[in-house]
Coordinates of C-alpha atoms and ligand atoms in Angstrom, one line a residue:
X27 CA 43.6 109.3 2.7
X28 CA 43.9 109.1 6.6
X29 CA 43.2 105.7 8.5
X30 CA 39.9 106.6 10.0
X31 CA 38.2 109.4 7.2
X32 CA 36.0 111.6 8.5
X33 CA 32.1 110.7 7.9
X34 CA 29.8 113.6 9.5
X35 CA 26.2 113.8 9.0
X36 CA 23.5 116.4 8.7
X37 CA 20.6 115.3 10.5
X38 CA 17.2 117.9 10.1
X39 CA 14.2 117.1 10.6
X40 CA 11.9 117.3 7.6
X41 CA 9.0 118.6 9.8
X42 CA 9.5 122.1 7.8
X43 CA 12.1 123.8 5.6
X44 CA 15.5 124.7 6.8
X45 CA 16.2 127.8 8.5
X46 CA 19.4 129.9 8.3
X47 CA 20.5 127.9 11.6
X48 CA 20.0 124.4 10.0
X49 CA 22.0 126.0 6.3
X50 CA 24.4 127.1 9.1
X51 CA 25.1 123.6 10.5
X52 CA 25.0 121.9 6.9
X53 CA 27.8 124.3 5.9
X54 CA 30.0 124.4 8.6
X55 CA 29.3 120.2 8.2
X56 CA 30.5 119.9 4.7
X57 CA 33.4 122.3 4.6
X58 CA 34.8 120.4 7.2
X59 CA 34.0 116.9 5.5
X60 CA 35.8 118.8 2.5
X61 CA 38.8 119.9 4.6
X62 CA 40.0 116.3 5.7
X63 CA 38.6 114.6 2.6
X64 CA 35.9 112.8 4.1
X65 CA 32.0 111.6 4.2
X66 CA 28.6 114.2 3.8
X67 CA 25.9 111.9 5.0
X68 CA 22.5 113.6 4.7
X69 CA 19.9 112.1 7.5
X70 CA 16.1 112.3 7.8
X71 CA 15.2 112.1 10.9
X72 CA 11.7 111.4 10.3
X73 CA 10.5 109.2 13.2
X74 CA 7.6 111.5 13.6
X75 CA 5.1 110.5 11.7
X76 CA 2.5 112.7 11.9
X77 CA 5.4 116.2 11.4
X78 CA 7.1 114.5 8.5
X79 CA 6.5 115.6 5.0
X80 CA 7.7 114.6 1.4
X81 CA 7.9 118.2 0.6
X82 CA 10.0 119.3 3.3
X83 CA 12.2 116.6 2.0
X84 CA 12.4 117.5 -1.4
X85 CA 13.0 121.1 -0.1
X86 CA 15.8 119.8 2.0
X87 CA 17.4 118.1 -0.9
X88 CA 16.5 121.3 -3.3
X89 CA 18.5 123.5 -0.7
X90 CA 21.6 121.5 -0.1
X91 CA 21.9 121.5 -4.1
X92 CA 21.2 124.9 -4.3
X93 CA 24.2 125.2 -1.8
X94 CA 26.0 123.1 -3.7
X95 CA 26.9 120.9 -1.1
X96 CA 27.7 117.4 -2.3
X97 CA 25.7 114.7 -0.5
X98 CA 27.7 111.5 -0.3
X99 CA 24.8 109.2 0.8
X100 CA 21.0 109.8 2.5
X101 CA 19.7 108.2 5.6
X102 CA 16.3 107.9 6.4
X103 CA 15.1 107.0 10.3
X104 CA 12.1 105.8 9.1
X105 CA 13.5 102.9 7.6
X106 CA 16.0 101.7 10.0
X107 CA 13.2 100.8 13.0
X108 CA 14.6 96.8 12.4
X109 CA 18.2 98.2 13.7
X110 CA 16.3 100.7 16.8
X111 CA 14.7 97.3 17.6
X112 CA 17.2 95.4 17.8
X113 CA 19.6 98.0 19.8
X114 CA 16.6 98.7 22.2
X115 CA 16.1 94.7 22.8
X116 CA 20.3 94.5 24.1
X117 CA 19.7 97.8 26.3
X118 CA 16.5 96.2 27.9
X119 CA 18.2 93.0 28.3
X120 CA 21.2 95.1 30.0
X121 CA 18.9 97.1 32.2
X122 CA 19.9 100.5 30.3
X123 CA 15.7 101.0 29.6
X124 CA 13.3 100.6 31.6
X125 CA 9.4 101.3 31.4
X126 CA 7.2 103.7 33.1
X127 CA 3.8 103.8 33.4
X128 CA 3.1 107.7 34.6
X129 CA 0.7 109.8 32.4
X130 CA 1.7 113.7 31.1
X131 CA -0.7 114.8 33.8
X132 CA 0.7 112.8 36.5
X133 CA 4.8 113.9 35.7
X134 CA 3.4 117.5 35.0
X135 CA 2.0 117.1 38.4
X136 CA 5.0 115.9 40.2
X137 CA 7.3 118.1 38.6
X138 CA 5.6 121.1 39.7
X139 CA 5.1 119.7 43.6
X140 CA 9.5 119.2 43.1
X141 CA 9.4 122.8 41.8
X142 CA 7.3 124.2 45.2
X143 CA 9.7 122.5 47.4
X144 CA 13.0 124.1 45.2
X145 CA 13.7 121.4 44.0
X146 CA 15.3 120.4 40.5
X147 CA 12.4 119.0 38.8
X148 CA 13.9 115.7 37.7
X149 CA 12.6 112.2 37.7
X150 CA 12.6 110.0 40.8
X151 CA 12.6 107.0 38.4
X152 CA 9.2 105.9 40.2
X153 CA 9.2 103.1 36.9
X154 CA 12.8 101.7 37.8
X155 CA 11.3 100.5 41.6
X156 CA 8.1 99.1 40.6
X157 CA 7.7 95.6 41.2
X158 CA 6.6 92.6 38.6
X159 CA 3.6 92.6 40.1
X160 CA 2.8 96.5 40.2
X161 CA 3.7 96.4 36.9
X162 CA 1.4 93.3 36.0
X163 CA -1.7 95.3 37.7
X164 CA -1.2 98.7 35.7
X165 CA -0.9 96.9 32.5
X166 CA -4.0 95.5 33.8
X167 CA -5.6 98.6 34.0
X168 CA -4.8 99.3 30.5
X169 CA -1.7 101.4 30.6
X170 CA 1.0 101.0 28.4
X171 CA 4.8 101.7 29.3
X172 CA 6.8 104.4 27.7
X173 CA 10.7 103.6 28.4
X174 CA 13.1 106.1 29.4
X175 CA 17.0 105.5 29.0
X176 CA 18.8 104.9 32.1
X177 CA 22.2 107.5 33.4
X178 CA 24.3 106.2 35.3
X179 CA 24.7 108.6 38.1
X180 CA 28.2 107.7 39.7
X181 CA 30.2 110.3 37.9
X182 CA 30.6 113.5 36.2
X183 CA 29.8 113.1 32.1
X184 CA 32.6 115.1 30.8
X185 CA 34.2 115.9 27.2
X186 CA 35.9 117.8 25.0
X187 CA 34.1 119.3 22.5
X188 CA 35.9 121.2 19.5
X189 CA 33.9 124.4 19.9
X190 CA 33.0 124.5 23.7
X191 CA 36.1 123.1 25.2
X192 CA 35.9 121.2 28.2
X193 CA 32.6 120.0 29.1
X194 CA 31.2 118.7 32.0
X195 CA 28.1 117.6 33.6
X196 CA 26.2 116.3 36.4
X197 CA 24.0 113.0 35.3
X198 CA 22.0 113.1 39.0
X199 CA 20.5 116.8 37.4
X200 CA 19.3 115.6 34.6
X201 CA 16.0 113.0 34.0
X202 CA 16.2 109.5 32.6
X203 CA 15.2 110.7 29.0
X204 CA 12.4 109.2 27.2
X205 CA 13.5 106.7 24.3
X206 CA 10.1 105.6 23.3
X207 CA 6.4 106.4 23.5
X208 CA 3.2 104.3 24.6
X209 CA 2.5 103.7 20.9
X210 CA 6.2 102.0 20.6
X211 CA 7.3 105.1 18.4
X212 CA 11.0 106.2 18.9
X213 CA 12.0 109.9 20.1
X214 CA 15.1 111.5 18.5
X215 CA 17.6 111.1 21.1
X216 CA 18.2 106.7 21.2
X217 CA 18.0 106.3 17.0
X218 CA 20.1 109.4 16.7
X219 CA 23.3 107.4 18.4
X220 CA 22.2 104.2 16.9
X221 CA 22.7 105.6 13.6
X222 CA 26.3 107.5 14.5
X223 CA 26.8 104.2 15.3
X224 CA 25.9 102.5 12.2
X225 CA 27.3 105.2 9.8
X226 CA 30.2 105.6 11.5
X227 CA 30.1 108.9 12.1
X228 CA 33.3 110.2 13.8
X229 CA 32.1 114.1 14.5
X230 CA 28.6 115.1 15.5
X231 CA 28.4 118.8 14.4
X232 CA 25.2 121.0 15.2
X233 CA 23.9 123.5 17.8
X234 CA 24.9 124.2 21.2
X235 CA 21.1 123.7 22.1
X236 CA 22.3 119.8 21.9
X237 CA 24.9 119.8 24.3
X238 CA 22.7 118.6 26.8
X239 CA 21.5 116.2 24.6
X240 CA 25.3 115.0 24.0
X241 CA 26.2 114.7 27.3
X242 CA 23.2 111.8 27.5
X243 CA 24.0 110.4 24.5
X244 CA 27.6 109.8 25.6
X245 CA 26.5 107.5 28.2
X246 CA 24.0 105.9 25.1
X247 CA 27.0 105.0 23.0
X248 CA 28.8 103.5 25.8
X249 CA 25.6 101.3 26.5
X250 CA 25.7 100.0 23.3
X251 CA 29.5 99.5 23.6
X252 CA 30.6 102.4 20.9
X253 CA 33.2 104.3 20.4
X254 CA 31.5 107.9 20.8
X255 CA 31.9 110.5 18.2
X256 CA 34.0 113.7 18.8
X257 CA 31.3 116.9 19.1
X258 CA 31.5 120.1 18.1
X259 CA 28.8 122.4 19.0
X260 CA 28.3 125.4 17.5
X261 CA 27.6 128.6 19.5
X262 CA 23.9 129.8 18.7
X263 CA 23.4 133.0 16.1
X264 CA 21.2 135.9 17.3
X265 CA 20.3 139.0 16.1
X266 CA 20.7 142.7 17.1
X267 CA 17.9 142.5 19.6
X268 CA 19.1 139.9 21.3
X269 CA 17.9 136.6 20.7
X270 CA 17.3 134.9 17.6
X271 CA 14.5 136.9 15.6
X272 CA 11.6 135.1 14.5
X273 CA 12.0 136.3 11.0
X274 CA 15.5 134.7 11.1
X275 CA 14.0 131.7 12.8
X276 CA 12.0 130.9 9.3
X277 CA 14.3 132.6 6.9
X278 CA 15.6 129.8 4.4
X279 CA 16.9 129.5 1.0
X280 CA 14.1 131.3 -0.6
X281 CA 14.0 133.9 1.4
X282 CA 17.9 134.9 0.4
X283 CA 17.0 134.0 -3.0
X284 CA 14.5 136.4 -2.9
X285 CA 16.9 138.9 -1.6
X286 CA 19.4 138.0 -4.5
X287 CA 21.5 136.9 -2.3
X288 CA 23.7 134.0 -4.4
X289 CA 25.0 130.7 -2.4
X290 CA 28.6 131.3 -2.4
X291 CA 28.2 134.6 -0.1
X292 CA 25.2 132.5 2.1
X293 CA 28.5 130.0 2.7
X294 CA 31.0 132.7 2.6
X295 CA 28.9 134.7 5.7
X296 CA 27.6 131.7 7.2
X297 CA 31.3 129.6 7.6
X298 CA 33.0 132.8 9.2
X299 CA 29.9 134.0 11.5
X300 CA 31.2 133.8 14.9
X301 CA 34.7 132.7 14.0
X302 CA 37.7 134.7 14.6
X303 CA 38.2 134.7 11.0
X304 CA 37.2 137.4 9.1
X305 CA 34.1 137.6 6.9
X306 CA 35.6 138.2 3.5
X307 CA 33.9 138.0 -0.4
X308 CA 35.8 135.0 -1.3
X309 CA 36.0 133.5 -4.8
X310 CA 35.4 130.3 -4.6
X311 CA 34.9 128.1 -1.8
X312 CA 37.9 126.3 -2.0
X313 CA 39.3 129.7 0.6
X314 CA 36.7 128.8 3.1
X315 CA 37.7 124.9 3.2
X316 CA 41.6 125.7 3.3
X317 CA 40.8 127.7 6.4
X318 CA 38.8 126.2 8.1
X319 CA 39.8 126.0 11.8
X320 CA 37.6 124.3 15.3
X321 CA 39.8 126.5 16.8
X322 CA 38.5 129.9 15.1
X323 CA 34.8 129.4 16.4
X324 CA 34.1 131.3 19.4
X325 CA 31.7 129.9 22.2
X326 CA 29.5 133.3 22.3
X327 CA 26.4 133.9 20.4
X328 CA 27.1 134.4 16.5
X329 CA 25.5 138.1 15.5
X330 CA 23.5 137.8 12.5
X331 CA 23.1 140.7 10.1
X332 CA 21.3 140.7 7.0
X333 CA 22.6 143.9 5.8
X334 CA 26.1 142.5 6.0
X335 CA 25.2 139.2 4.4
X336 CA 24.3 141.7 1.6
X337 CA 26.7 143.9 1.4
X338 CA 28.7 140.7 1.3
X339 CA 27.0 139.1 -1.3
X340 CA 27.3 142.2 -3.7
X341 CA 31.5 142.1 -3.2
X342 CA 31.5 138.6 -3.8
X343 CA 29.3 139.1 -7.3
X344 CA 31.6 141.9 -8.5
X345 CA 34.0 138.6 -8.6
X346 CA 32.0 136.2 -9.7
X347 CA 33.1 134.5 -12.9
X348 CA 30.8 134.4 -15.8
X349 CA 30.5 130.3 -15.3
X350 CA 29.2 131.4 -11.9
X351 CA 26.3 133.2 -13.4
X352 CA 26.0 132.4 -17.1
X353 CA 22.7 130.2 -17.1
X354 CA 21.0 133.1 -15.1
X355 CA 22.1 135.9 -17.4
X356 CA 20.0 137.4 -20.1
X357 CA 19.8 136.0 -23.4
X358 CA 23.2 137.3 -25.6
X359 CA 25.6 138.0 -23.0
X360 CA 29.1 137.2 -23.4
X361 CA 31.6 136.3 -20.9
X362 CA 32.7 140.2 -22.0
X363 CA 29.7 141.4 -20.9
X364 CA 29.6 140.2 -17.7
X365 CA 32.9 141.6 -17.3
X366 CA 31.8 144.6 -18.3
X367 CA 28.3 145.2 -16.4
X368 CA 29.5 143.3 -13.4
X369 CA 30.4 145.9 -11.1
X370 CA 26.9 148.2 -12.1
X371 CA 24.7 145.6 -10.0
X372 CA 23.8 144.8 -6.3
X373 CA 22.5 141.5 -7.3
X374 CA 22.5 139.3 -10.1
X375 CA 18.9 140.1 -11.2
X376 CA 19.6 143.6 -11.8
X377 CA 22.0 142.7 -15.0
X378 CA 18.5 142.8 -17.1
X379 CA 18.3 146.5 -16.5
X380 CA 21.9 146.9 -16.9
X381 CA 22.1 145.0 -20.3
X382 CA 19.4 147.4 -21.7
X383 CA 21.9 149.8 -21.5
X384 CA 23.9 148.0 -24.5
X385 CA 20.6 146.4 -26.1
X386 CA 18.6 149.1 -25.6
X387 CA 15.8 150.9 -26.1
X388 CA 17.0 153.6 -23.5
X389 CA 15.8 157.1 -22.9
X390 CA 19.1 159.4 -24.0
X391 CA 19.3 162.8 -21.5
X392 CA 20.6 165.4 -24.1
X393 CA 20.8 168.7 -22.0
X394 CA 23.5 170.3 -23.7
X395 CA 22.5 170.2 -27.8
X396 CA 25.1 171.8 -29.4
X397 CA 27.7 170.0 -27.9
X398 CA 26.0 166.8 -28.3
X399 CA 25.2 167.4 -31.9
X400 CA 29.1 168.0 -32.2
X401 CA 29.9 164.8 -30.9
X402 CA 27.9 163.0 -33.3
X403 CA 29.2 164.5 -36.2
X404 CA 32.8 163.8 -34.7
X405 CA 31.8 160.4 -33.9
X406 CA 30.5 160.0 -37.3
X407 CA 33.4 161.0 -39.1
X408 CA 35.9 158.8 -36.8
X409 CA 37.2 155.1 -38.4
X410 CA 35.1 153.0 -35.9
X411 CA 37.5 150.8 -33.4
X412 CA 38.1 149.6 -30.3
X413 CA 39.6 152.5 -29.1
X414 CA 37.4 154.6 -30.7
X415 CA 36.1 156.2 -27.0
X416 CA 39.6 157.4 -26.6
X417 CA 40.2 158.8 -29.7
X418 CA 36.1 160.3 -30.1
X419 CA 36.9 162.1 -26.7
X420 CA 40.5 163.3 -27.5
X421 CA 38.7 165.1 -30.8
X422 CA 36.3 166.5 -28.5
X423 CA 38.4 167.9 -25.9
X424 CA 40.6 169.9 -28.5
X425 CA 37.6 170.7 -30.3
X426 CA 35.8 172.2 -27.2
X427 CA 38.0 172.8 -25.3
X428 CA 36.3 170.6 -22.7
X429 CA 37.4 168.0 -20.6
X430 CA 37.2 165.6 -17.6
X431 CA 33.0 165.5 -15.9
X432 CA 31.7 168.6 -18.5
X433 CA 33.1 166.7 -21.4
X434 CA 32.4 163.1 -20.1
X435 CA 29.3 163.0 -18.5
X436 CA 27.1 164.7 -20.9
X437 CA 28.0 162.0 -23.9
X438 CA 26.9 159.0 -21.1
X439 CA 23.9 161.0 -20.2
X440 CA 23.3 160.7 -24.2
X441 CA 24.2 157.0 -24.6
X442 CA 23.5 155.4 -21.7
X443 CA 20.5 157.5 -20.3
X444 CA 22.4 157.3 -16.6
X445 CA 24.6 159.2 -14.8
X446 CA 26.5 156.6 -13.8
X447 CA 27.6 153.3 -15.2
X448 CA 29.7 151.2 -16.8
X449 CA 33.1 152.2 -17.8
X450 CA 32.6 154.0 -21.1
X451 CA 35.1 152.5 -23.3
X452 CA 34.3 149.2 -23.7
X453 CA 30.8 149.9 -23.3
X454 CA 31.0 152.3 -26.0
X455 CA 32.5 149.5 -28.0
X456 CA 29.4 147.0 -27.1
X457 CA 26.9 149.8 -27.7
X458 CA 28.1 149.6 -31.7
X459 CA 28.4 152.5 -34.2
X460 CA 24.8 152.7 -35.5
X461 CA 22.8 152.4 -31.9
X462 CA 25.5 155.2 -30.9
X463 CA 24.5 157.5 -33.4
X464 CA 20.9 157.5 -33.1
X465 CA 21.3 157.6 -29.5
X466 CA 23.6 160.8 -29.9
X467 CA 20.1 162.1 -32.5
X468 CA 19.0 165.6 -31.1
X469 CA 15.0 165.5 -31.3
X470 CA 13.9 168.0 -33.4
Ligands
LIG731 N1 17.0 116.1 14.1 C1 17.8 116.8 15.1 C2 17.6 118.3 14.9 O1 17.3 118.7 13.9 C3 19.2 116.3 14.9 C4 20.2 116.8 15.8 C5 21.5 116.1 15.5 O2 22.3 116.6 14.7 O3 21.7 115.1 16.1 O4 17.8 119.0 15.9

């Protein structure tokens, strides 16, 4: 164990399910909490009310399981207002927030009159120079304050992030953010370093579209006198057409479970998209923690591509061990079996179809009669073992003078009803003497 483990958190939203970007960021979050032994906090941030749903969080919790990503403790926002509170109470009294008083209309308003004169339209912190007494007479008029976060202007906000190297930023370009609404609610961006804070989170991992957000929320965790975090913000992904699809903006878990696609090769694709690693059918997820690297990630765009998340996903379940797959298999299979029929599928749910070919019933294709009639009576005749393919087609060959696709392919046409399949040995073995021989039955 080091001195400081690492704790990360994974922060959605349970507004909706998670998207492919959100499974992205949980991934890339827990391999690296696997890769220095440390701390997989899951947090809801559920300060909106009205957005927030139970289901979304049972589907939040469903998905991470179904990733089998270990959650070492849950966070919810909504039940940590007493520590916002508090927090908000020592920025106030430090002049860090302060409130304002203009309507949606009235910023929408002067933004666009800052916009006509080419100017960046940023906040002139109106609120910050209002007297007691102008305050006094618009709270007599009804209005209630929202209270925006206060940057200190003097210098540059700069930092090194593990993804997007040396970061920099200009504090006079960017507004005073809103921490809270009329109503007293909380927006994300204050409760989100309070509870970095609080957890003790030492790496804030999510999306480049945050680096903004990070750059604010730097000067936030020096308000409240905290060590920041380090950041690493991962480039965006985007499809072919350029930006991110809006298919692949709502496609989740049951979208890839619907395309067969099985966890391990939604991590394996996922933890190496836009990395300089390559994206390989690993075995076990162990290969993915070993190697992961900040360094590897690139800055651009990530390209997503379902067809190679499938092709993936195939490869990796031509390896998959039958403990991998065994309480989705059909009834009767053996470890043997998967073995055996494992490299005849393109997903998992295909191994029914494929496990009728040893179960049966199946549709035998007997084309050639007299040679298939001789088979059976060779096959008939033969001491039944496991090496009895060998020894049935040896007879046969000599016997007919046959051999390699004319001799083999018209006895799996006859078992197996296919063309192509599994390896005929073994399967010949599985099929059994008695289903062979009717299957090998000429109909009269
Ligand atoms: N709830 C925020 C989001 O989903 C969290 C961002 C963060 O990781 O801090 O974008």
């Amino acid at each position: 164990m080091t001195e400081n483990p690492t704790v990360v958190r994974f922060a959605p939203s349970p507004t909706g399910f998670l998207h492919v970007g959100n499974l992205r960021t949980a991934i890339i979050n827990a391999l690296f909490a696997e890769k220095t032994g440390g701390r997989f906090l899951l947090r809801l941030d559920d300060t909106d009310q009205a957005r927030s749903r139970e289901e979304y969080v049972d589907g939040i919790r469903r998905d991470l399981a179904w990733l089998g990503i270990r959650v070492d403790g849950e966070e919810r926002q909504s039940q940590r207002t007493a520590a916002y509170e508090a927090a908000f109470e020592r920025l106030k009294t430090a002049g860090r927030v302060y409130p304002c008083y203009e309507t949606a209309e009235e910023l929408d308003i002067r933004r666009k009159i800052q916009l006509s004169r080419g100017l960046p339209p940023v906040y002139d912190r109106a609120g910050l120079k209002l007297t007691d007494d102008e305050r006094a007479k618009l709270e007599a008029e009804g209005r209630r304050p929202h209270w925006r976060f206060k940057l200190e202007t003097d210098s540059r906000i700069a930092f090194d992030d593990l993804v997007q190297g040396h970061v920099s930023m200009d504090p006079a370009s960017l507004s005073d953010p809103v921490v809270r609404r009329e109503d007293g609610s909380w927006l994300y961006m204050l409760p989100s370093v309070i509870d970095d804070v609080d957890m003790g989170i030492t790496h804030v991992v999510r999306g480049q579209d945050h680096l903004t957000n990070s750059a604010v929320q730097l000067q936030m965790f020096e308000a409240l006198g905290a060590k920041p975090p380090a950041f690493a913000h991962l480039a965006l992904l985007s499809t072919k057409s350029g930006e991110l699809s809006k298919r692949l903006g709502s496609a989740g878990v049951e979208h890839y479970k619907a395309l067969g696609v099985e966890p391990l090769a939604l991590i394996a694709y996922l933890a190496r998209l836009g990395t300089s690693l390559p994206i390989e059918p690993v075995t076990d997820r162990q290969a993915l923690v070993e190697t992961f690297d900040w360094s590897r990630f690139n800055k651009a765009n990530a390209l997503f591509d379902e067809a190679d998340l499938t092709t993936l996903n195939t490869k990796i379940l031509h390896h998959l061990d039958f403990a991998d797959v065994q309480d989705r298999l059909p009834e009767g299979m053996t470890a043997e079996d998967w073995l055996l029929l494992r490299g005849n599928v393109n997903r998992l749910d295909e191994i029914a179809a494929v496990w009728k070919i040893v179960t049966g019933p199946i549709a035998p294709v007997i084309e050639d009669v007299a040679f298939i009639e001789t088979a059976r009576a060779v096959l008939d005749a033969l001491p039944w073992a496991d090496d009895i393919w060998k020894r049935w087609t040896g007879v046969l060959k000599e016997r007919t003078g046959r051999k390699g696709k004319e001799l083999f392919l018209p006895l799996r046409l006859a078992l197996t009803g296919e063309a192509h399949g599994p390896e005929m040995g073994p399967l010949l073995v599985r099929i059994g003497r008695e289903a062979a021989l009717e299957r090998l039955c000429v109909p009269q």
